[in-house]
PDB file of C-alpha atoms in Angstrom:
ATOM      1  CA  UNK A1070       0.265  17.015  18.999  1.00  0.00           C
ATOM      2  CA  UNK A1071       0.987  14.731  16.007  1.00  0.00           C
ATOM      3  CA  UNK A1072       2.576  12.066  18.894  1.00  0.00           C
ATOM      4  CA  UNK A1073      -0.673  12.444  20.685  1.00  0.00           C
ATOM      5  CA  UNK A1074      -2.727  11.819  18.060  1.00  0.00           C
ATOM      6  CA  UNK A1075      -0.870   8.881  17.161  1.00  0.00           C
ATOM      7  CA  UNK A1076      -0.565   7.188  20.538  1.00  0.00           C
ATOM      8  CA  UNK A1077      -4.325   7.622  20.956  1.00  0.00           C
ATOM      9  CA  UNK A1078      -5.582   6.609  17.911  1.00  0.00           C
ATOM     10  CA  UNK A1079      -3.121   3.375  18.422  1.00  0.00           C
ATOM     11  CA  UNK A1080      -5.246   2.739  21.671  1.00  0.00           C
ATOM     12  CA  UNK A1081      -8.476   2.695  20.145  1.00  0.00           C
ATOM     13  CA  UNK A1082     -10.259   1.177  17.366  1.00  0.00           C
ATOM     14  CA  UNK A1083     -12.028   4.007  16.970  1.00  0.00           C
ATOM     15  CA  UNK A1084     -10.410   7.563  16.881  1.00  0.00           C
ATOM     16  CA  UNK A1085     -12.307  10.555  16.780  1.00  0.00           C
ATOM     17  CA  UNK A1086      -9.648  12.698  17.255  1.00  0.00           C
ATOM     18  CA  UNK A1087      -8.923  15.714  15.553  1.00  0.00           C
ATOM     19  CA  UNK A1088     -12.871  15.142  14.479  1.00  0.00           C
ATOM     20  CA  UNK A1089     -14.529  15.242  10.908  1.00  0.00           C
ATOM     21  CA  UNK A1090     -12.988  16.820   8.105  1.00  0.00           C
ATOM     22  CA  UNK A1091     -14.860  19.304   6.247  1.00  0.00           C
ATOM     23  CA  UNK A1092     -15.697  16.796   3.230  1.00  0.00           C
ATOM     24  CA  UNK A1093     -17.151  14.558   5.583  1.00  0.00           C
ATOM     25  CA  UNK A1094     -14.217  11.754   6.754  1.00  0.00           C
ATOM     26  CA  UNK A1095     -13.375  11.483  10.551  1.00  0.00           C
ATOM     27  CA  UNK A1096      -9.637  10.092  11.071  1.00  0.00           C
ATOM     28  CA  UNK A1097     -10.365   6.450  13.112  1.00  0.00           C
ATOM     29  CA  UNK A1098      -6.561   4.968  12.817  1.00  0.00           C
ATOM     30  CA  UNK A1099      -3.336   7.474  12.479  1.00  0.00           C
ATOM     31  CA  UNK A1100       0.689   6.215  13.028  1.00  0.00           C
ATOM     32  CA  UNK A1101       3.690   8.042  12.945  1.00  0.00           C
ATOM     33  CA  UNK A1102       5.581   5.347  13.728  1.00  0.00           C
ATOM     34  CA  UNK A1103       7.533   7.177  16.658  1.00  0.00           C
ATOM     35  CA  UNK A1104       8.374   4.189  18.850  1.00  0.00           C
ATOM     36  CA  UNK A1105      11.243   0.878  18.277  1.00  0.00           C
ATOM     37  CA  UNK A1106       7.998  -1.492  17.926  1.00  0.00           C
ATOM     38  CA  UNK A1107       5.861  -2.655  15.287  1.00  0.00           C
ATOM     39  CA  UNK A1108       2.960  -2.747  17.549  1.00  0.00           C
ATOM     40  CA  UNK A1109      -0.500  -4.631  17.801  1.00  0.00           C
ATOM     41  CA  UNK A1110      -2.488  -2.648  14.997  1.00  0.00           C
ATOM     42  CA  UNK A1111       0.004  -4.334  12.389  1.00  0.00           C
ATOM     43  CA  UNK A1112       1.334  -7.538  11.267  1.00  0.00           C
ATOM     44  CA  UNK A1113       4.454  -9.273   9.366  1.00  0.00           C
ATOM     45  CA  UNK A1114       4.274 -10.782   6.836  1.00  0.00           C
ATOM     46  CA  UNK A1115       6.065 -14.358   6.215  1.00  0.00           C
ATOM     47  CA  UNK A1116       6.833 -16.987   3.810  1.00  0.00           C
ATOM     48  CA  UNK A1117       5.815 -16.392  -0.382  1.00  0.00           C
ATOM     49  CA  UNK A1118       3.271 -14.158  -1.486  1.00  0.00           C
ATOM     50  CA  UNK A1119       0.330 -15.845  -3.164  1.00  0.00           C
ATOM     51  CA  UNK A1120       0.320 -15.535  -6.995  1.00  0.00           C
ATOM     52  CA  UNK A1121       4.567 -14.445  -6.742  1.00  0.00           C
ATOM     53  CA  UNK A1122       6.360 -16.862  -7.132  1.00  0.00           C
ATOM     54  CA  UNK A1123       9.396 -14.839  -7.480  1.00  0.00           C
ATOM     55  CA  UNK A1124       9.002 -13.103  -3.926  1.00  0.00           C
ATOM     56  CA  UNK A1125       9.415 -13.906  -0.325  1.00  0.00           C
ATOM     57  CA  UNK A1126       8.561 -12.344   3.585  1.00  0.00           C
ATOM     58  CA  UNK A1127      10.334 -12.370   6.076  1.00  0.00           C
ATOM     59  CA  UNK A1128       9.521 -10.228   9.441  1.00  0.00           C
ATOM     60  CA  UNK A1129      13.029  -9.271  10.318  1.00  0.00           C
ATOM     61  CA  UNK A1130      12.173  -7.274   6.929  1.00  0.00           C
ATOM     62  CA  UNK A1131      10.159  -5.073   9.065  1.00  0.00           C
ATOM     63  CA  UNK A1132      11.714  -2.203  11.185  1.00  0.00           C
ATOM     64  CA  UNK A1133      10.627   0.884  12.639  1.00  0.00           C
ATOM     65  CA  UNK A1134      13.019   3.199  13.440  1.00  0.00           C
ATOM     66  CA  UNK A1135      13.823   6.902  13.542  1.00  0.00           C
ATOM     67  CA  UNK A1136      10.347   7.742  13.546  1.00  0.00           C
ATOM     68  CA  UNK A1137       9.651   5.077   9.940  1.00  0.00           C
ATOM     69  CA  UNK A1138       8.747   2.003   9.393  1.00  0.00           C
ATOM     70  CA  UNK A1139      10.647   0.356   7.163  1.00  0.00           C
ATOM     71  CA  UNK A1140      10.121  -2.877   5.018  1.00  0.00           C
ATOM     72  CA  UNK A1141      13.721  -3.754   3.940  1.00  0.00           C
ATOM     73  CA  UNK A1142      14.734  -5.510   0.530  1.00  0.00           C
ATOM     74  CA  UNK A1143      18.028  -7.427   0.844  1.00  0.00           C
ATOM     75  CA  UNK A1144      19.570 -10.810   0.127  1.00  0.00           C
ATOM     76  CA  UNK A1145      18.844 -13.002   2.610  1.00  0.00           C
ATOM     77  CA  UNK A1146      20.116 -17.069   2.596  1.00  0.00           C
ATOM     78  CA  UNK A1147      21.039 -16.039  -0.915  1.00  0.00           C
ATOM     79  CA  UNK A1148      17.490 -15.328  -1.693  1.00  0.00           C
ATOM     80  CA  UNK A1149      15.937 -11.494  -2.329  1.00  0.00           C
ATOM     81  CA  UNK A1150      13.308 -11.211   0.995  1.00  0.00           C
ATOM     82  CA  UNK A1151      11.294  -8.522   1.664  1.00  0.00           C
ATOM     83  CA  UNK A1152       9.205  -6.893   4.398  1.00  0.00           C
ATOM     84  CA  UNK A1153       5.238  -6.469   4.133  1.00  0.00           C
ATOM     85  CA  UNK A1154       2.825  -5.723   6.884  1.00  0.00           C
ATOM     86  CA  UNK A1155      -1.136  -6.148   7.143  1.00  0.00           C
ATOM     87  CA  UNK A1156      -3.223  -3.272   9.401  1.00  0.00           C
ATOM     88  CA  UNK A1157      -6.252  -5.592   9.584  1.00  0.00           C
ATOM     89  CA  UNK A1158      -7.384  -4.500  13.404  1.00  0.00           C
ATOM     90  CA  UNK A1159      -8.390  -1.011  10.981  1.00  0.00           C
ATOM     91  CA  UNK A1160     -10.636  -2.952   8.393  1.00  0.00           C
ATOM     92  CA  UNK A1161     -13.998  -0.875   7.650  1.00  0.00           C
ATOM     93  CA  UNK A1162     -16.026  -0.486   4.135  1.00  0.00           C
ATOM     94  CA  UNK A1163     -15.060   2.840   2.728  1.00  0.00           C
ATOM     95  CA  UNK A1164     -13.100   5.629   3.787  1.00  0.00           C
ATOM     96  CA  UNK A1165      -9.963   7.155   2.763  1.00  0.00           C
ATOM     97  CA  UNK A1166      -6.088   5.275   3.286  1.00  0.00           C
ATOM     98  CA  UNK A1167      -3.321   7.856   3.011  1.00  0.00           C
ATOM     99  CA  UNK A1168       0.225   6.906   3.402  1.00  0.00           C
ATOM    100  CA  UNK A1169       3.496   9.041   3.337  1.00  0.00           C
ATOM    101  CA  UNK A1170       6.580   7.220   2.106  1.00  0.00           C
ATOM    102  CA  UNK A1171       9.568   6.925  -0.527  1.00  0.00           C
ATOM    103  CA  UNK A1172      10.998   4.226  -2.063  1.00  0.00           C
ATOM    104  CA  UNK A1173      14.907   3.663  -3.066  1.00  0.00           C
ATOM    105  CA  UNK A1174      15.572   2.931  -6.486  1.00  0.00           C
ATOM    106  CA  UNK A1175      15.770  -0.462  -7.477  1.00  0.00           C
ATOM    107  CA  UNK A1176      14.809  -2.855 -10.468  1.00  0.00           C
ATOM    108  CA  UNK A1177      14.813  -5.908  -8.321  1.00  0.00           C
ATOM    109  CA  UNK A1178      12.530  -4.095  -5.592  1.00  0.00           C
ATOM    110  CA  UNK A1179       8.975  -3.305  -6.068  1.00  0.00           C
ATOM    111  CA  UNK A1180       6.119  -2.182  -3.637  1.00  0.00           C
ATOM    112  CA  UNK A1181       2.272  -2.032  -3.336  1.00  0.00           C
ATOM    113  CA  UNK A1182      -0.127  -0.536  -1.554  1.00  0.00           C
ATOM    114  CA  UNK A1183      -3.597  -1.924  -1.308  1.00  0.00           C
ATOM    115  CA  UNK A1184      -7.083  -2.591   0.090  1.00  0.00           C
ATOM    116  CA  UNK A1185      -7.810  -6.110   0.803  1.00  0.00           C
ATOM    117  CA  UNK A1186     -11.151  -7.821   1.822  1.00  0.00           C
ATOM    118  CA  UNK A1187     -11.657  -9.314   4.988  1.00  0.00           C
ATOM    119  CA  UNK A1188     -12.891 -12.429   3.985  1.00  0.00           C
ATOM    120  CA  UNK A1189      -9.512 -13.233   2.565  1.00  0.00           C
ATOM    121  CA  UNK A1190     -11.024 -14.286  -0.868  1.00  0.00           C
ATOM    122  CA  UNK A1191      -9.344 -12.536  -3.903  1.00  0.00           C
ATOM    123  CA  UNK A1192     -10.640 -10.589  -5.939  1.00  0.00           C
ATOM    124  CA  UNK A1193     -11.604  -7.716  -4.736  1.00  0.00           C
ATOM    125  CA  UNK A1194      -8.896  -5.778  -4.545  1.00  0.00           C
ATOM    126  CA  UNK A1195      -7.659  -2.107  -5.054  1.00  0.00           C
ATOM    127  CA  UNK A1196      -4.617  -1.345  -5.569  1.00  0.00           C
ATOM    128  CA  UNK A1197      -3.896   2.469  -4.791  1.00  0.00           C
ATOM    129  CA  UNK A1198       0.269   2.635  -5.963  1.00  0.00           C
ATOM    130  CA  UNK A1199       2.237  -0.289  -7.347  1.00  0.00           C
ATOM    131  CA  UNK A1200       5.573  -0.024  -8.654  1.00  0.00           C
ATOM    132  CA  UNK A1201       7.372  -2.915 -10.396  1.00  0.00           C
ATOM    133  CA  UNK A1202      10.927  -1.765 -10.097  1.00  0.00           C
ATOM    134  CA  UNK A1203      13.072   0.636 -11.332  1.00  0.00           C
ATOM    135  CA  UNK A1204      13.562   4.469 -11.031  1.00  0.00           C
ATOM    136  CA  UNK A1205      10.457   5.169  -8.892  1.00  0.00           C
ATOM    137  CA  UNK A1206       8.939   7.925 -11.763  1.00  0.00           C
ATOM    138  CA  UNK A1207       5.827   6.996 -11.484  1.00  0.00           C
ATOM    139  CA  UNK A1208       3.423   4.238 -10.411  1.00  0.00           C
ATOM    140  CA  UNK A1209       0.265   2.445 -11.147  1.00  0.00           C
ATOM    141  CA  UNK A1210      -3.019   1.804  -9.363  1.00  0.00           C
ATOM    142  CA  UNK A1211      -5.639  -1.142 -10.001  1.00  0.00           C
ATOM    143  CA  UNK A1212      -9.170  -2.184  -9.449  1.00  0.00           C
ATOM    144  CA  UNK A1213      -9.424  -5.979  -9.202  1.00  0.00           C
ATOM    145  CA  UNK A1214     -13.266  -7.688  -9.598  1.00  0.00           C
ATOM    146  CA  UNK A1215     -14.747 -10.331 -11.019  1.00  0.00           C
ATOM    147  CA  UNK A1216     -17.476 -10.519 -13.513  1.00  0.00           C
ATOM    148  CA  UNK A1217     -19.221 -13.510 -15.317  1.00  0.00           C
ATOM    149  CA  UNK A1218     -16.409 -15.951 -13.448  1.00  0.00           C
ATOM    150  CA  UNK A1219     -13.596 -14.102 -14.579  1.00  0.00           C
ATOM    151  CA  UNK A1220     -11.013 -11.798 -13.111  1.00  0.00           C
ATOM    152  CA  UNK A1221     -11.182  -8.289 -14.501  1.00  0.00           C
ATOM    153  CA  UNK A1222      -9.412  -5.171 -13.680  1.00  0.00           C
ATOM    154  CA  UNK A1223      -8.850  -1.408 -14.733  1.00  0.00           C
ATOM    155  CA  UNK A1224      -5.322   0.554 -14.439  1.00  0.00           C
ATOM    156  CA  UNK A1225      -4.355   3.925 -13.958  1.00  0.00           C
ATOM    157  CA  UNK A1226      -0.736   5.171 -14.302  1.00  0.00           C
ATOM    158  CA  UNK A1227       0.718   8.309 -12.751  1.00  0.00           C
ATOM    159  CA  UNK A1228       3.855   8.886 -14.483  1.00  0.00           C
ATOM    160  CA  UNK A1229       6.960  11.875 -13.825  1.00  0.00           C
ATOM    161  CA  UNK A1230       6.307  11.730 -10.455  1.00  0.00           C
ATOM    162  CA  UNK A1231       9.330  11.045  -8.280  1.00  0.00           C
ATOM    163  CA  UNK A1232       8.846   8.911  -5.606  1.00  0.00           C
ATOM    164  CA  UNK A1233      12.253   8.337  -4.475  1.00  0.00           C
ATOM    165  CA  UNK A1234      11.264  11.758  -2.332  1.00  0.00           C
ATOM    166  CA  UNK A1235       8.542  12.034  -0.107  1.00  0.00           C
ATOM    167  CA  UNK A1236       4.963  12.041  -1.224  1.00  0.00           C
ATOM    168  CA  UNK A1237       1.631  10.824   0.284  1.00  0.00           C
ATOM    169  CA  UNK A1238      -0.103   8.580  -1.783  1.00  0.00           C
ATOM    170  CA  UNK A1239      -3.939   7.828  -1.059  1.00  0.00           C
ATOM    171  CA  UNK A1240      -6.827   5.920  -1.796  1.00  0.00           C
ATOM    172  CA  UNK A1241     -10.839   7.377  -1.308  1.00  0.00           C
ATOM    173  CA  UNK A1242     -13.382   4.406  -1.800  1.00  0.00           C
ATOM    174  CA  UNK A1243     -16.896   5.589  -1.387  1.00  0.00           C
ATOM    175  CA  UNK A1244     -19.842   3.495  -3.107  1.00  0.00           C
ATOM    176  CA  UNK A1245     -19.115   3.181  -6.398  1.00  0.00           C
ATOM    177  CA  UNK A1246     -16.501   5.402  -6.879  1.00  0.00           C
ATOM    178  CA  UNK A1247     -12.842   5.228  -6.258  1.00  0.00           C
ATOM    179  CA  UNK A1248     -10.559   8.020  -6.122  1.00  0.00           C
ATOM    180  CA  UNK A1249      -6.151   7.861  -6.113  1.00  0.00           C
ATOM    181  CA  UNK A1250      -4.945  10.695  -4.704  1.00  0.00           C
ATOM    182  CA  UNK A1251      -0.970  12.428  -4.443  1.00  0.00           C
ATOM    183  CA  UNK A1252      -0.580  14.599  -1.421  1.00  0.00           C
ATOM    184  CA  UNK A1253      -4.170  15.553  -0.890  1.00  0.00           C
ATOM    185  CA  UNK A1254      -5.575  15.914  -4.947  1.00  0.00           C
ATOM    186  CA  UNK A1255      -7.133  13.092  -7.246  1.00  0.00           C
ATOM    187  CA  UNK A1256      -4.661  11.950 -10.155  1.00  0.00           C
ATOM    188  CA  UNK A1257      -7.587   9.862 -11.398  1.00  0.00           C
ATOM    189  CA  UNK A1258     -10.700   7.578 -10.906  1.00  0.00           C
ATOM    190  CA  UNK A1259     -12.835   4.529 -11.206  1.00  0.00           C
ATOM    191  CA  UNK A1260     -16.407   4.494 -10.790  1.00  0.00           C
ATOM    192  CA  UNK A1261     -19.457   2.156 -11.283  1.00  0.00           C
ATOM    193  CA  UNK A1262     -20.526  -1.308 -10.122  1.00  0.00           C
ATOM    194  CA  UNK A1263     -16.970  -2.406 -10.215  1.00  0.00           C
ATOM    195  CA  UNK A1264     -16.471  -1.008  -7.421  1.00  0.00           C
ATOM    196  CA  UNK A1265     -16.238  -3.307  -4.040  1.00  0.00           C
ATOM    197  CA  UNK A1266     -18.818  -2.963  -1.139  1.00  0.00           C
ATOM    198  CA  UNK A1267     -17.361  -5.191   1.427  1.00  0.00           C
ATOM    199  CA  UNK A1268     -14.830  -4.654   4.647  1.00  0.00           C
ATOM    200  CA  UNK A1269     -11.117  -4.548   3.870  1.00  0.00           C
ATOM    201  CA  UNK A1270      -7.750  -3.436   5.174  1.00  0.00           C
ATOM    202  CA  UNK A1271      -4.547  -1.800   4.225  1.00  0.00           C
ATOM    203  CA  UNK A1272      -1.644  -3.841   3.162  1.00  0.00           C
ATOM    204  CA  UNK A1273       1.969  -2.425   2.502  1.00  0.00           C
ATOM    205  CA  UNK A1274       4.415  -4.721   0.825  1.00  0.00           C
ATOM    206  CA  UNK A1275       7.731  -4.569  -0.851  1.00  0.00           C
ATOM    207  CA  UNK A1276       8.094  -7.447  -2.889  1.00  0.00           C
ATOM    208  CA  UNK A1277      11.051  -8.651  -5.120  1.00  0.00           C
ATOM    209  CA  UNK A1278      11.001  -9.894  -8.764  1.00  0.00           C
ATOM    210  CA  UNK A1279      11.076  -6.552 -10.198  1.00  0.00           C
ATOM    211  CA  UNK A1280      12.726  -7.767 -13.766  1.00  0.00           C
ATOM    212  CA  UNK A1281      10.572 -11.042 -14.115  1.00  0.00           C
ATOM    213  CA  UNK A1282       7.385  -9.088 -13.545  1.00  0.00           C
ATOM    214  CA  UNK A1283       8.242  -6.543 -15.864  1.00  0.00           C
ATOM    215  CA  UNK A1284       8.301  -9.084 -18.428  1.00  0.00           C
ATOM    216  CA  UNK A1285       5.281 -11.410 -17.162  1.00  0.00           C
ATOM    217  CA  UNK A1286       3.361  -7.901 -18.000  1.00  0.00           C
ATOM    218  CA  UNK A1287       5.055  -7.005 -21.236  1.00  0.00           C
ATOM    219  CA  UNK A1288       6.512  -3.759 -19.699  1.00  0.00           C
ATOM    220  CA  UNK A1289       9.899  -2.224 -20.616  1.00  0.00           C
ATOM    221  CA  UNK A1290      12.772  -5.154 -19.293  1.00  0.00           C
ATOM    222  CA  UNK A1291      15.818  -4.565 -17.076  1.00  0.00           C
ATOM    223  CA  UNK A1292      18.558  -3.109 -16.484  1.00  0.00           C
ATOM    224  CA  UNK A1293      16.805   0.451 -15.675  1.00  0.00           C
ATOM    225  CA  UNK A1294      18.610   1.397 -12.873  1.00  0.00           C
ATOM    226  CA  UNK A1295      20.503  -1.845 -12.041  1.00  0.00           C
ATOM    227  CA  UNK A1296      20.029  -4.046  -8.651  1.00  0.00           C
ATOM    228  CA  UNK A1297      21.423  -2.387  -6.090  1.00  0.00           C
ATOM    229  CA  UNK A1298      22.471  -4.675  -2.814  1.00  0.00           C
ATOM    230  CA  UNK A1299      19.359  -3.476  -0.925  1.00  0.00           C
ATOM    231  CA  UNK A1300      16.952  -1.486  -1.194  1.00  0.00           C
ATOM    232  CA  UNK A1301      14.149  -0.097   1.559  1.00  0.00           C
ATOM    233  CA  UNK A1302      10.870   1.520   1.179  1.00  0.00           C
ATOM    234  CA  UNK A1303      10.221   3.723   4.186  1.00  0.00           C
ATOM    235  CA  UNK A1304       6.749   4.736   5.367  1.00  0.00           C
ATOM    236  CA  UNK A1305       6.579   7.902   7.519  1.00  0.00           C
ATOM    237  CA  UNK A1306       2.648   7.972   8.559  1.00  0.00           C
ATOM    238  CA  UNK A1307      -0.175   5.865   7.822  1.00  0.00           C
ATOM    239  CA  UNK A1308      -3.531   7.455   8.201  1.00  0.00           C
ATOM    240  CA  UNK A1309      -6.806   5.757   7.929  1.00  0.00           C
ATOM    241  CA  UNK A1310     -10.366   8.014   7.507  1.00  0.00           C
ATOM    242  CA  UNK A1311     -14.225   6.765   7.829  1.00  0.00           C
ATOM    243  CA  UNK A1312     -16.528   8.294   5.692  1.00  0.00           C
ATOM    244  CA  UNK A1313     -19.441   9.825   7.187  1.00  0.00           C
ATOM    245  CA  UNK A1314     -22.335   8.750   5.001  1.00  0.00           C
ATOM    246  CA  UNK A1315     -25.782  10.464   4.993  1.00  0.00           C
TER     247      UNK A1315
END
């Protein structure tokens, strides 16, 4: 059933298979990854992030296999590269993002999951887990807006969580209200006219320039758990929801 699903819901832009929930989402996008392709529903990312300049793409980063896709953090030309992809076929306004993953431990390695908008002009963006290197106990979560001409945001942190094991982290935007979730329950919220009202899409990135973020941001610096050669984060299901609004 769950490779049925998949396959299905990879056809169509719509999927209205297994139906609504009972709190009022129906599932429209669902991957298990079960194939040796990335596929047409997502996209690899190249060259340097914008706004990171310690960071590159490169989309031999980007494997699935043995039912994962993985987005691989390794050396490459003497460089640190990493794999990120974009799902921006599935781009709606609201709904709820849920992916299943781990992370190896790294402080060189980092990852983040977000919402991005559409029209490819920053901010908004929400940022449902973030981790800037290290043990993987924990992660953060961000609303990005702008107000008066200026770049704001809000942070949450989830902390003694290990996320070197398999969780399913999670994002429910509704209007005005944003809500992180860990396998199925809200860790925390943001609410209010902060919130964004326009189309976006799920991006999944692993990044590099764990130990110069850390200190761009005034966080605790390196070593933590020292650099490892590589280091992968491995998704095992992405599921995308639309909310059925009254």
């Amino acid at each position: 059933m769950k490779r049925a699903i998949a396959l299905l819901c990879l056809a169509l832009t719509a999927c209205t298979t297994p139906g609504p929930t009972s709190d009022g989402f129906e599932l429209v996008f669902a991957d298990d990854f079960d194939r040796t392709e990335l596929g047409d529903k997502f996209t690899a990312y190249s060259g340097q992030p914008g706004g990171d300049p310690y960071s590159r793409w490169h989309p031999d980063h980007v494997k699935v296999r043995d039912g994962k896709l993985v987005l691989e953090g390794y050396r490459r030309d003497g460089a640190w590269t990493t794999g990120g992809v974009s799902n921006w076929p599935v781009t709606q306004t609201y709904g709820r993002w849920e992916v299943r993953f781990r992370a190896d431990p790294s402080d060189e390695i980092t990852y983040h999951f977000l919402l991005w908008p559409q029209r490819e002009q920053w901010p908004p963006e929400i940022d449902f887990a973030e981790d800037f290197g290290g043990d993987r106990r924990g992660l953060a979560a961000f609303l990005h807006w702008k107000e008066d001409g200026e770049n704001r945001k809000q942070q949450r942190d989830l902390k003694d969580v290990d996320f070197t094991q398999w969780h399913t982290v999670g994002v429910e935007w509704t209007p005005g209200e944003v809500r992180f979730l860990l396998d199925g329950e809200e860790w925390d919220r943001i609410t209010g006219d902060v919130v964004p009202d326009e189309p976006m899409w799920l991006g999944l990135q692993a990044q590099s320039g764990g130990c110069q973020r850390k200190r761009d941001f005034g966080f605790p610096d390196c070593p933590i758990v020292g650099v490892p050669e590589r280091a992968d984060v491995e998704i095992d299901r992405v599921s995308v929801y639309r909310k059925l609004l009254s």
